Short mmCIF file of C-alpha atoms in Angstrom, two decimals:
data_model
loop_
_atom_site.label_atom_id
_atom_site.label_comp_id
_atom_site.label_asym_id
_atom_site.label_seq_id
_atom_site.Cartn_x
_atom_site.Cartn_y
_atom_site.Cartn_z
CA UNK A 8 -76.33 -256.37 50.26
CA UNK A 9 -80.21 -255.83 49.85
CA UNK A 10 -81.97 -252.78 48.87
CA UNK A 11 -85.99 -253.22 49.23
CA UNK A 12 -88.41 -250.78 47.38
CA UNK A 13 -91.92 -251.87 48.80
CA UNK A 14 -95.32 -250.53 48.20
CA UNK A 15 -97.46 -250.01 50.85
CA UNK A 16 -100.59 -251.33 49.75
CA UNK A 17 -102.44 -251.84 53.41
CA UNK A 18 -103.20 -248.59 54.72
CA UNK A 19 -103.05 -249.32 57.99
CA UNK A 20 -99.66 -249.79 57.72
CA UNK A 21 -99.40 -246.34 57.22
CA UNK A 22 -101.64 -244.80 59.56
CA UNK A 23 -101.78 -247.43 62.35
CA UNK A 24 -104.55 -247.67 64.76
CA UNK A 25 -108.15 -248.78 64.21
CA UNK A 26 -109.25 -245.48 62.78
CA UNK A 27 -107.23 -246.54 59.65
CA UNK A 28 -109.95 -248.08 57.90
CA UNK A 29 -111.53 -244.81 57.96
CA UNK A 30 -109.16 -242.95 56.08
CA UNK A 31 -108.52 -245.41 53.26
CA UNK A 32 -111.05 -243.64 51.08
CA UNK A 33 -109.66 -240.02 51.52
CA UNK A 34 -106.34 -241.39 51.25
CA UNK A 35 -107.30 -243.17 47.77
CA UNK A 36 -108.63 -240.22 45.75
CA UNK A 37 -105.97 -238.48 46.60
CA UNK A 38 -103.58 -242.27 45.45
CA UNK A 39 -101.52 -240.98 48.22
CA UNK A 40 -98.52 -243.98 48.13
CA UNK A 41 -96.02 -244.35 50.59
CA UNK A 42 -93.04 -246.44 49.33
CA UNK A 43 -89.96 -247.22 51.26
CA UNK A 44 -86.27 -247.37 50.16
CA UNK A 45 -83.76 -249.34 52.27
CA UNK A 46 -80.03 -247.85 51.73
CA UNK A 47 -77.34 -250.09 53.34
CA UNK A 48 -74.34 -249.07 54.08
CA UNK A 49 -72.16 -251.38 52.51
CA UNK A 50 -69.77 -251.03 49.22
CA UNK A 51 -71.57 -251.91 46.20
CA UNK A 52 -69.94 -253.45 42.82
CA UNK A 53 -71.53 -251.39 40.08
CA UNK A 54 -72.46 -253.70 37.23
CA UNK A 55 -70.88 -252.84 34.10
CA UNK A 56 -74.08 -253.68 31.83
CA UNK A 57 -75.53 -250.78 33.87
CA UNK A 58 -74.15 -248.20 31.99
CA UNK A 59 -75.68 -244.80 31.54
CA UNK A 60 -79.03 -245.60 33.83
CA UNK A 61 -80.56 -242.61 35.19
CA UNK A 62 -80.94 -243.03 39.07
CA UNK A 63 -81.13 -240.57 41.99
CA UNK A 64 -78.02 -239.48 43.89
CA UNK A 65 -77.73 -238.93 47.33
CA UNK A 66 -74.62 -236.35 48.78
CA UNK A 67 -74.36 -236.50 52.72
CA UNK A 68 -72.15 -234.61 54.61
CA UNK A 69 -70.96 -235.70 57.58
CA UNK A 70 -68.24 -233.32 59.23
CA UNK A 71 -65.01 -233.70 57.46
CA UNK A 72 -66.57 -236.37 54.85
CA UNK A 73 -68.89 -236.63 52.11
CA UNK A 74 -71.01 -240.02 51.75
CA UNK A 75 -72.75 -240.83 48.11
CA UNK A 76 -75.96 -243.15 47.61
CA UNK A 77 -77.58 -243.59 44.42
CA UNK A 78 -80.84 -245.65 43.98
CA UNK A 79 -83.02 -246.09 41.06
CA UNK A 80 -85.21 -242.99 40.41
CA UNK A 81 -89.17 -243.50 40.94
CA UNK A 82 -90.72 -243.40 37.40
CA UNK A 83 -93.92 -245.25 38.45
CA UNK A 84 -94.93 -246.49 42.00
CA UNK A 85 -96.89 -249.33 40.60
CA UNK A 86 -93.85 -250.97 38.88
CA UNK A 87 -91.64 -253.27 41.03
CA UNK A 88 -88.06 -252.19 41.26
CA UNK A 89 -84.80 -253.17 42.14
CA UNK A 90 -82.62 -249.97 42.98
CA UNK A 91 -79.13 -250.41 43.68
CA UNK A 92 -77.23 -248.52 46.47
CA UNK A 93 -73.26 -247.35 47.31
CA UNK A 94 -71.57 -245.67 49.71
CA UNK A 95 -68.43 -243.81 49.14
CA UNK A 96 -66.76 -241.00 51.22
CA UNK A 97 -64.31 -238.70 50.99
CA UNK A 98 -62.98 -235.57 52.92
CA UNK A 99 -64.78 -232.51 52.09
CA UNK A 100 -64.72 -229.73 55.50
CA UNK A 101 -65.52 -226.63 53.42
CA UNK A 102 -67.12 -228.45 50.27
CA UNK A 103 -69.31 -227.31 47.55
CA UNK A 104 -70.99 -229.96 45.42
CA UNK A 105 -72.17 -229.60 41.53
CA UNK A 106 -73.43 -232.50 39.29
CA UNK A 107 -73.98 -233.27 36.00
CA UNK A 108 -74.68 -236.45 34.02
CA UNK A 109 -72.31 -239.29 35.89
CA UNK A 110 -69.43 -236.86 37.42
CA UNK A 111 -69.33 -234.44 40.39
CA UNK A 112 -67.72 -231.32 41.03
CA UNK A 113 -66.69 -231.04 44.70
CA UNK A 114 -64.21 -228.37 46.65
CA UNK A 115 -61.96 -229.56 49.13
CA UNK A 116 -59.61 -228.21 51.48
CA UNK A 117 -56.11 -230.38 51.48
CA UNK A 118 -52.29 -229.98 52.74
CA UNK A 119 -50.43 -229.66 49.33
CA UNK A 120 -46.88 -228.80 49.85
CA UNK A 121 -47.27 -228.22 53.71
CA UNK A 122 -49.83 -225.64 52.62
CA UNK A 123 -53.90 -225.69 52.89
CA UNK A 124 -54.95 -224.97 49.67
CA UNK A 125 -58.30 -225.58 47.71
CA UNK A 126 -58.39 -227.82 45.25
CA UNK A 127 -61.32 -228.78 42.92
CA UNK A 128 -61.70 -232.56 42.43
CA UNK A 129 -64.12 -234.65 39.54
CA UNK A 130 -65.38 -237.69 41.16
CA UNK A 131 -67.08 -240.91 39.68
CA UNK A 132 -69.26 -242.43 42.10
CA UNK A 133 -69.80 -245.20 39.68
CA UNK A 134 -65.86 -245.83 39.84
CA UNK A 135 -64.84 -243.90 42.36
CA UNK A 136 -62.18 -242.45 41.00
CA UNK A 137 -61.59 -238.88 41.43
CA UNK A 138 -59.31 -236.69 39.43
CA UNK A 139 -57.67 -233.09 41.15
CA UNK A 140 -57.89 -230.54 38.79
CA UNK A 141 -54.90 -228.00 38.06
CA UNK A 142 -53.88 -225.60 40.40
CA UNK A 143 -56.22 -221.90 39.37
CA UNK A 144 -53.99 -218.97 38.69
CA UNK A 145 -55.35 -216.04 40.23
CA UNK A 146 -53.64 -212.38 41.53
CA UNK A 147 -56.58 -211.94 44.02
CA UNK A 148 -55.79 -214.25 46.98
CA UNK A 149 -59.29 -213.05 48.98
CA UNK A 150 -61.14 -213.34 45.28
CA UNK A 151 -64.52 -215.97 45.48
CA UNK A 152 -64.30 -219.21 42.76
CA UNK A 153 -67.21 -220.40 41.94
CA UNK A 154 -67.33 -223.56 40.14
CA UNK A 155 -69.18 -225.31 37.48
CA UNK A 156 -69.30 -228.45 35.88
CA UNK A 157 -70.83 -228.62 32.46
CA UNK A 158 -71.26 -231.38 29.77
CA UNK A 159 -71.77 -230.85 25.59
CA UNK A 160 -74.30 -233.37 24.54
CA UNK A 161 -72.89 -232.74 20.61
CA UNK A 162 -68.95 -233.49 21.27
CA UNK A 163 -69.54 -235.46 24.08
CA UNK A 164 -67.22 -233.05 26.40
CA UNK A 165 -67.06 -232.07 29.90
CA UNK A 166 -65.86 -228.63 30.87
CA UNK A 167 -65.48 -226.79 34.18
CA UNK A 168 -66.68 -223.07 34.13
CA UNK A 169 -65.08 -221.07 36.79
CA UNK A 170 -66.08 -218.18 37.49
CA UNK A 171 -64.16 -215.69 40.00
CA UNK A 172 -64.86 -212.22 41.43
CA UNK A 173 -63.38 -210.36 44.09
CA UNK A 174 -65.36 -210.56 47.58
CA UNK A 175 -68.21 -208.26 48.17
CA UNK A 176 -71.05 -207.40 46.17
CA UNK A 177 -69.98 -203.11 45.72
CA UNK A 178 -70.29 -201.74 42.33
CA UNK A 179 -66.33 -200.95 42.64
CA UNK A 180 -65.45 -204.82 43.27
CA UNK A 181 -66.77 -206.54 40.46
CA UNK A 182 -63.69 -207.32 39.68
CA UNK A 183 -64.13 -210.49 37.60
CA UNK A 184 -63.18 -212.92 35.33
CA UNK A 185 -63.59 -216.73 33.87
CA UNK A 186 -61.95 -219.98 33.24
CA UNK A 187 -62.53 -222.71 31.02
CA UNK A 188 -61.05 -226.29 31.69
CA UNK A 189 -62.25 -229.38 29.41
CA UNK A 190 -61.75 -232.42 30.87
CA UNK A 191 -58.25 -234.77 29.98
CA UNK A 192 -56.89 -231.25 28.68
CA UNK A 193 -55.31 -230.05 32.16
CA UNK A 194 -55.15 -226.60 30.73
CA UNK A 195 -57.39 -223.80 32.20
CA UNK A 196 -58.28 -221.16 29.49
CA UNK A 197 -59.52 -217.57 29.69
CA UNK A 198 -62.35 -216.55 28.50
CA UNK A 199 -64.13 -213.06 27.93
CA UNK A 200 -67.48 -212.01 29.22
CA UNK A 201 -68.98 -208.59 28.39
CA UNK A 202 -71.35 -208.07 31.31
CA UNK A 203 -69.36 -207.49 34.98
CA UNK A 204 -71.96 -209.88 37.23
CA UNK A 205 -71.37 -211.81 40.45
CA UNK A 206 -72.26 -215.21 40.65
CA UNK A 207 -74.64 -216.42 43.16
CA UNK A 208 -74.34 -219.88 44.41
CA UNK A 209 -77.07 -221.94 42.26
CA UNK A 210 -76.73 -223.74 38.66
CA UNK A 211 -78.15 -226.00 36.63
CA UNK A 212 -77.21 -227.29 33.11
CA UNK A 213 -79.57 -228.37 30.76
CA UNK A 214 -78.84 -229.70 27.00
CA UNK A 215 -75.29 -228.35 26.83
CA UNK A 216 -76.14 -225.13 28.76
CA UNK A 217 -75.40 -223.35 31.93
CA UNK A 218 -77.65 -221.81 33.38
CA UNK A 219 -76.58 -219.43 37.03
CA UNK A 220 -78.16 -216.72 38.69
CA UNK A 221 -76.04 -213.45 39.07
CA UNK A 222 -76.07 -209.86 40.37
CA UNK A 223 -75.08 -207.27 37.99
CA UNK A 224 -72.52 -204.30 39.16
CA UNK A 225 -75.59 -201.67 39.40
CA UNK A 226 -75.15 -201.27 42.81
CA UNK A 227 -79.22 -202.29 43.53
CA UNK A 228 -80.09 -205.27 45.60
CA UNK A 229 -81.74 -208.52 44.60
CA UNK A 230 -81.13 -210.80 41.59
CA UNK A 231 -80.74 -209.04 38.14
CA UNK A 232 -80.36 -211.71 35.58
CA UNK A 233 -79.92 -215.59 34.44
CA UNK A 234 -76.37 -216.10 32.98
CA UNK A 235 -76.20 -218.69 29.88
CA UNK A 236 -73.23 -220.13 29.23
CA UNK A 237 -73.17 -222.33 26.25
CA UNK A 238 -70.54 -225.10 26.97
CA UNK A 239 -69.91 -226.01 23.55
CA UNK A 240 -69.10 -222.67 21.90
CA UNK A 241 -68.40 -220.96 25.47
CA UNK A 242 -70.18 -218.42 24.94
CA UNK A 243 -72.11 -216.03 27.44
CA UNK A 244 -75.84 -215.06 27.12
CA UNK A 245 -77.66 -212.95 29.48
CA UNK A 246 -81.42 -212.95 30.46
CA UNK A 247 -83.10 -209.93 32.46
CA UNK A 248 -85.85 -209.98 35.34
CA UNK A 249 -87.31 -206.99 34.83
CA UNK A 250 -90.21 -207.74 37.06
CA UNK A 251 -89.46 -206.69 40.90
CA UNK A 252 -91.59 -210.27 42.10
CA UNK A 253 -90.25 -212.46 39.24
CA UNK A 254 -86.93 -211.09 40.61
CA UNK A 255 -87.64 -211.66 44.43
CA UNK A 256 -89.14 -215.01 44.22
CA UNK A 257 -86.13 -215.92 41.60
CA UNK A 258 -83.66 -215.47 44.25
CA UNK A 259 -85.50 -218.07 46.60
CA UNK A 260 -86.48 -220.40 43.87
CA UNK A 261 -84.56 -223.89 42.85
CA UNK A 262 -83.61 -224.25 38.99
CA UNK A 263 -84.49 -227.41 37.66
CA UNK A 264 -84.76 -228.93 34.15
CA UNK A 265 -88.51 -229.23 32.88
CA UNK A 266 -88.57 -231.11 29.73
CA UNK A 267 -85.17 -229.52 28.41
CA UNK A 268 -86.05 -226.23 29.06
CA UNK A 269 -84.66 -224.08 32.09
CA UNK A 270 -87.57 -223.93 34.80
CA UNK A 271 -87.75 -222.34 38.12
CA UNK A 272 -89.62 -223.78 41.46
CA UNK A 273 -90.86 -221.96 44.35
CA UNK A 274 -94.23 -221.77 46.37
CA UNK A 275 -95.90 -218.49 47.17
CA UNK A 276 -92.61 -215.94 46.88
CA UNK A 277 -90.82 -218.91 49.11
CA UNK A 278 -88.18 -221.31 48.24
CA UNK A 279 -89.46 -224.31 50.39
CA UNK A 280 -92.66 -225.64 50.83
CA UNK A 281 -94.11 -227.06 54.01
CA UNK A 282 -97.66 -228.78 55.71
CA UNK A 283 -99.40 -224.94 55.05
CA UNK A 284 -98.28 -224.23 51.65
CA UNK A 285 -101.23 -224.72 49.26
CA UNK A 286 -99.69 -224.40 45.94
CA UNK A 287 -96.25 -224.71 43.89
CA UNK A 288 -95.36 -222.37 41.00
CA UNK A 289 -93.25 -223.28 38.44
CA UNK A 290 -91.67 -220.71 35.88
CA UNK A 291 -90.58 -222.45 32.27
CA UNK A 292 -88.02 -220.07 30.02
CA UNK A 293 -89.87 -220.95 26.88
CA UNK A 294 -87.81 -218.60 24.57
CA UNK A 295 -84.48 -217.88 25.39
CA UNK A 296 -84.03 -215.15 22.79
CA UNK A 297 -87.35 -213.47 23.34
CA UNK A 298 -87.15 -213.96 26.98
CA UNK A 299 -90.51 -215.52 26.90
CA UNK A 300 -91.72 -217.66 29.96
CA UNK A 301 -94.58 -219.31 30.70
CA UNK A 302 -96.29 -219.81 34.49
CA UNK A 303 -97.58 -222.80 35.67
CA UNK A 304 -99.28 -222.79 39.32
CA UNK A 305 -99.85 -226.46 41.03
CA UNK A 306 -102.63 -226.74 43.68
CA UNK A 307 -101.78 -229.47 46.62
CA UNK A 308 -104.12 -232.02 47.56
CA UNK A 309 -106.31 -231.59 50.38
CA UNK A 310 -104.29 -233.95 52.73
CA UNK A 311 -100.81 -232.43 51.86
CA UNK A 312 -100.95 -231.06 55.54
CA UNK A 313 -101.29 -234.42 57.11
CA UNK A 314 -98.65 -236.15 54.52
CA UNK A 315 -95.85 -233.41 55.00
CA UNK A 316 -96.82 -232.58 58.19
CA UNK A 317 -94.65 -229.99 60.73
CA UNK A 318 -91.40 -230.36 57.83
CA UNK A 319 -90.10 -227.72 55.41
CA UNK A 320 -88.84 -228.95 52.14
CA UNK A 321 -86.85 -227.76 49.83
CA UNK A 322 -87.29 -228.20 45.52
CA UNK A 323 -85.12 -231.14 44.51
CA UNK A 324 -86.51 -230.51 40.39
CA UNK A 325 -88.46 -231.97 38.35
CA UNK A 326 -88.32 -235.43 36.75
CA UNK A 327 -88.64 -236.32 33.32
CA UNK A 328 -92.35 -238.28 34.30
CA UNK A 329 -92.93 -234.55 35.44
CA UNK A 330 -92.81 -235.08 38.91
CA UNK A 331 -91.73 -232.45 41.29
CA UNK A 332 -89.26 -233.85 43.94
CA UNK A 333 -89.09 -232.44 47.44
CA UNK A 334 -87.26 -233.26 50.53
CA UNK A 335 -86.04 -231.87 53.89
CA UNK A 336 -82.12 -229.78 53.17
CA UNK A 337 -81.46 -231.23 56.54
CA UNK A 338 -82.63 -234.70 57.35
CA UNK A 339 -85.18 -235.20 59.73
CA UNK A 340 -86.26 -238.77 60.53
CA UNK A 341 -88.05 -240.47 59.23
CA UNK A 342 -86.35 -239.18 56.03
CA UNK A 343 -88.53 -238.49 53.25
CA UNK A 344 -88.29 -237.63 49.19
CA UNK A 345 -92.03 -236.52 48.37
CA UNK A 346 -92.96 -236.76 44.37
CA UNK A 347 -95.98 -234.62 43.72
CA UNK A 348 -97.31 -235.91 39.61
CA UNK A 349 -97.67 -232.25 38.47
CA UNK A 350 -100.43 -234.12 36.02
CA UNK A 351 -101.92 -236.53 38.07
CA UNK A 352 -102.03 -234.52 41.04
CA UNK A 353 -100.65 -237.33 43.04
CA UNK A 354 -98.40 -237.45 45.96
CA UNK A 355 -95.85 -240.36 46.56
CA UNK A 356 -93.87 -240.29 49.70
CA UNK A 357 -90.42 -242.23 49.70
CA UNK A 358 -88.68 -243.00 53.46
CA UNK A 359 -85.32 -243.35 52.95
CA UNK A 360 -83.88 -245.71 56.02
CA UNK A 361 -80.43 -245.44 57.43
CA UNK A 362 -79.75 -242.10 57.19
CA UNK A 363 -79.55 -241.53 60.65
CA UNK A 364 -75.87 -240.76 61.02
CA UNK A 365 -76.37 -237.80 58.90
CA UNK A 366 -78.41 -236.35 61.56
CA UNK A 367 -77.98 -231.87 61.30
CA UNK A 368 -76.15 -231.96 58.47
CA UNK A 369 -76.80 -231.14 54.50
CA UNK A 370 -78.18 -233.61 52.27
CA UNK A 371 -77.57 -233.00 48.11
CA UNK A 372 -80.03 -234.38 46.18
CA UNK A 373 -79.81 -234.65 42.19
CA UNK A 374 -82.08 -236.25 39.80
CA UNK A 375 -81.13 -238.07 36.50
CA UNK A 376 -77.59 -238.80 37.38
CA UNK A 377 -76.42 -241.35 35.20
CA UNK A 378 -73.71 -244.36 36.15
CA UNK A 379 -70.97 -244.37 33.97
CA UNK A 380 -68.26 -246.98 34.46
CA UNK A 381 -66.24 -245.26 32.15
CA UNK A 382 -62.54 -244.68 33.50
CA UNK A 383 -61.63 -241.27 34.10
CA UNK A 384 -58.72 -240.84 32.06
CA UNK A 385 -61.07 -241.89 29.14
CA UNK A 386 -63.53 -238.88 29.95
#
C-alpha cells in the first residue's frame, strides 16, 4: 500500500491552461499550496514504534457502516511526509461518533437477545478492537442519551459521561440525570448535577475537561450556557452567555481546542464558511472562573473565493501550529481539507482521493488523534 503527500510546486498544475503563468504571482503572496493526499483502501498494519503520533482521523459513513482513515496531520507544507492510512468498518445505521485521544465513542443499533437495542461501543482504530459497554439502566424508555467520552491527563483514565434527559426541550421535561463509567471498571455510576440543562449535541474535551453546550429549563429559546465537566474529580461547572449574539452565533459555532483553552469558531453569526465569507471569528474562554473571553477576528485572503469556490465548509478546529481546519460535512469531489495559518495568513488546500464511495453521506473529521496500540483490556 502507498500513500503519496505531494506538493504542488508548478502552478500550472493547479490552474491548467496557458493563463497559468499569469496567476503565479497572485497565487504566491498569498503562498496558496495545494497538496494532495492519496488514501487507499486497503488494511494497514499499524507499526508498533508508532505509538502515541498525533495524525488526522477520518469517520465515513456509508449506510449501515462506518469506514476510518487516519493520515499524518499537516504541520508544515514544506516538509516531506509519509502519512500512513487504514480502513476499518463497522455497522453503525443510527450512529453518533465522539473522539478523544486514540479511542472513539460510537452508538450502534444491534439484535441483543432477539431485541434491537442501543449499545455504546469504544473502538481502537489503531487495533481495532472495540469493547460494548454495559447495558444503561434507565426508567424512561423514550428518554435521549447523550454520550461522552472523556480522558484525565493526571491518572491517565478514560471515562464515559452520559448524560440523559427526557425528550423535548419544555421547562416540565427536564427530567435529567448522569452517568459515569471509567473504562475496565464495567460499572456505570451516578452522579449529581445541580443545574437541570439539556444537552445539545456538540463536545469537546480539552486537558481533562468536558466541555458541551446545553439549554437550561427556563423555558426561553437559544443556547444558555457551556457545561464543564471535570473528568477527573467529576465535577460540574457551568458558564453563562449572557450576550443575546455571543449566544446565537454559539449555537452555530464548532468548539475546538486553541492552545489548551476551550475556543469557539464561526464566521459572521454562521457556522460554515464558504467562497463569500470574508472573515472567521474565533472566541477563546481565557478565564474559566471569571468567564473572561477574548475575540479574535481572521480576515481571508483575497483569492479565498477562487480557492473555495461554490463549497460550504464546516470548522474542523484548530491545530496546535494554529491552523484552522475546514472541510465540506458532506463530501463533494474533489474532496478537500483547507488549513488557513491564522498567523501567516496562508491557505493550504489538501485533496483527499478515493473518497468517492462516500458520496451524500457525513464525513467526521478530528484533529490530534493519537495511535495507540495499546490493547483494550489494558486501557
Amino acid at each position: 500500500m502507498v500513500v503519496r503527500r505531494r506538493i504542488v510546486d508548478r502552478f500550472g498544475e493547479v490552474f491548467g491552461g496557458a493563463a497559468a503563468e499569469d496567476r503565479v504571482s497572485d497565487v504566491a503572496v498569498h503562498s496558496y499550496t495545494d497538496i494532495v493526499v492519496n488514501f487507499v483502501s486497503q488494511l494497514t498494519s499499524f507499526d508498533v514504534s508508532s505509538v502515541c503520533t498525533n495524525v488526522l482521523l477520518f469517520a465515513c459513513e456509508d449506510y449501515s457502516e462506518l469506514f476510518f482513515f487516519s493520515s499524518s496531520q499537516l504541520h508544515n507544507p514544506d516538509v516531506n511526509l509519509s502519512p500512513v492510512a487504514a480502513k476499518y468498518h463497522m455497522n453503525l445505521p443510527f450512529g453518533r461518533v465522539t473522539h478523544v485521544r486514540g479511542l472513539v465513542c460510537v452508538t450502534d443499533k444491534q439484535i441483543l437477545e432477539a431485541r434491537k437495542e442501543t449499545v455504546r461501543v469504544i473502538f481502537n482504530p489503531s487495533t481495532r478492537e472495540s469493547l460494548i459497554l454495559p447495558k444503561v439502566k434507565t426508567r424512561n424508555v423514550t428518554a435521549v442519551m447523550i454520550t461522552s467520552l472523556g480522558y484525565d491527563p493526571i491518572d491517565k483514565k478514560f471515562k464515559v459521561l452520559l448524560s440523559t434527559t427526557a425528550e423535548g426541550f419544555r421547562k416540565e421535561m427536564f427530567e435529567e440525570h448522569h452517568q459515569v463509567l471509567t473504562l475496565g471498571t464495567g460499572t456505570w455510576r451516578t452522579i449529581e448535577c445541580c443545574i437541570p440543562h439539556c444537552r445539545v449535541f456538540q463536545e469537546i474535551c480539552i486537558n481533562g475537561v468536558i466541555y458541551y453546550l446545553a439549554i437550561t429549563s427556563s423555558g426561553e429559546t437559544g443556547i444558555h450556557m457551556i457545561v464543564c465537566f471535570d473528568v477527573r474529580s467529576e465535577k460540574f461547572v457551568f458558564i453563562k452567555t449572557t450576550e443575546t449574539s455571543f449566544s446565537t452565533s454559539l449555537y452555530c459555532g464548532t468548539l475546538t481546542n486553541y492552545n489548551g483553552k476551550l475556543g469557539i469558531l464561526f464566521s459572521q453569526g454562521r457556522g460554515h464558511v464558504c467562497g463569500k465569507s470574508r472573515s472567521i471569528e474565533l472566541w477563546v474562554l481565557e478565564n474559566s472562573e471569571k468567564q473572561e473571553w477574548s475575540e479574535h477576528i481572521y480576515v481571508l485572503p483575497a483569492l479565498w473565493e477562487n480557492i473555495v469556490g461554490n463549497a460550504y465548509l464546516d470548522f474542523v478546529g484548530v491545530t496546535r501550529g494554529n491552523e484552522i481546519v475546514m472541510s465540506a460535512y458532506y463530501p463533494t469531489f474533489p474532496f478537500y481539507v483547507f488549513y488557513y495559518n491564522i498567523e501567516r495568513k496562508t491557505v493550504v488546500r489538501v485533496e483527499v482521493q478515493g473518497m468517492e464511495k462516500f458520496k451524500e453521506n457525513r464525513v467526521h473529521i478530528f484533529l490530534d488523534h493519537v495511535e495507540d496500540v495499546k490493547l483494550m483490556g489494558v486501557v
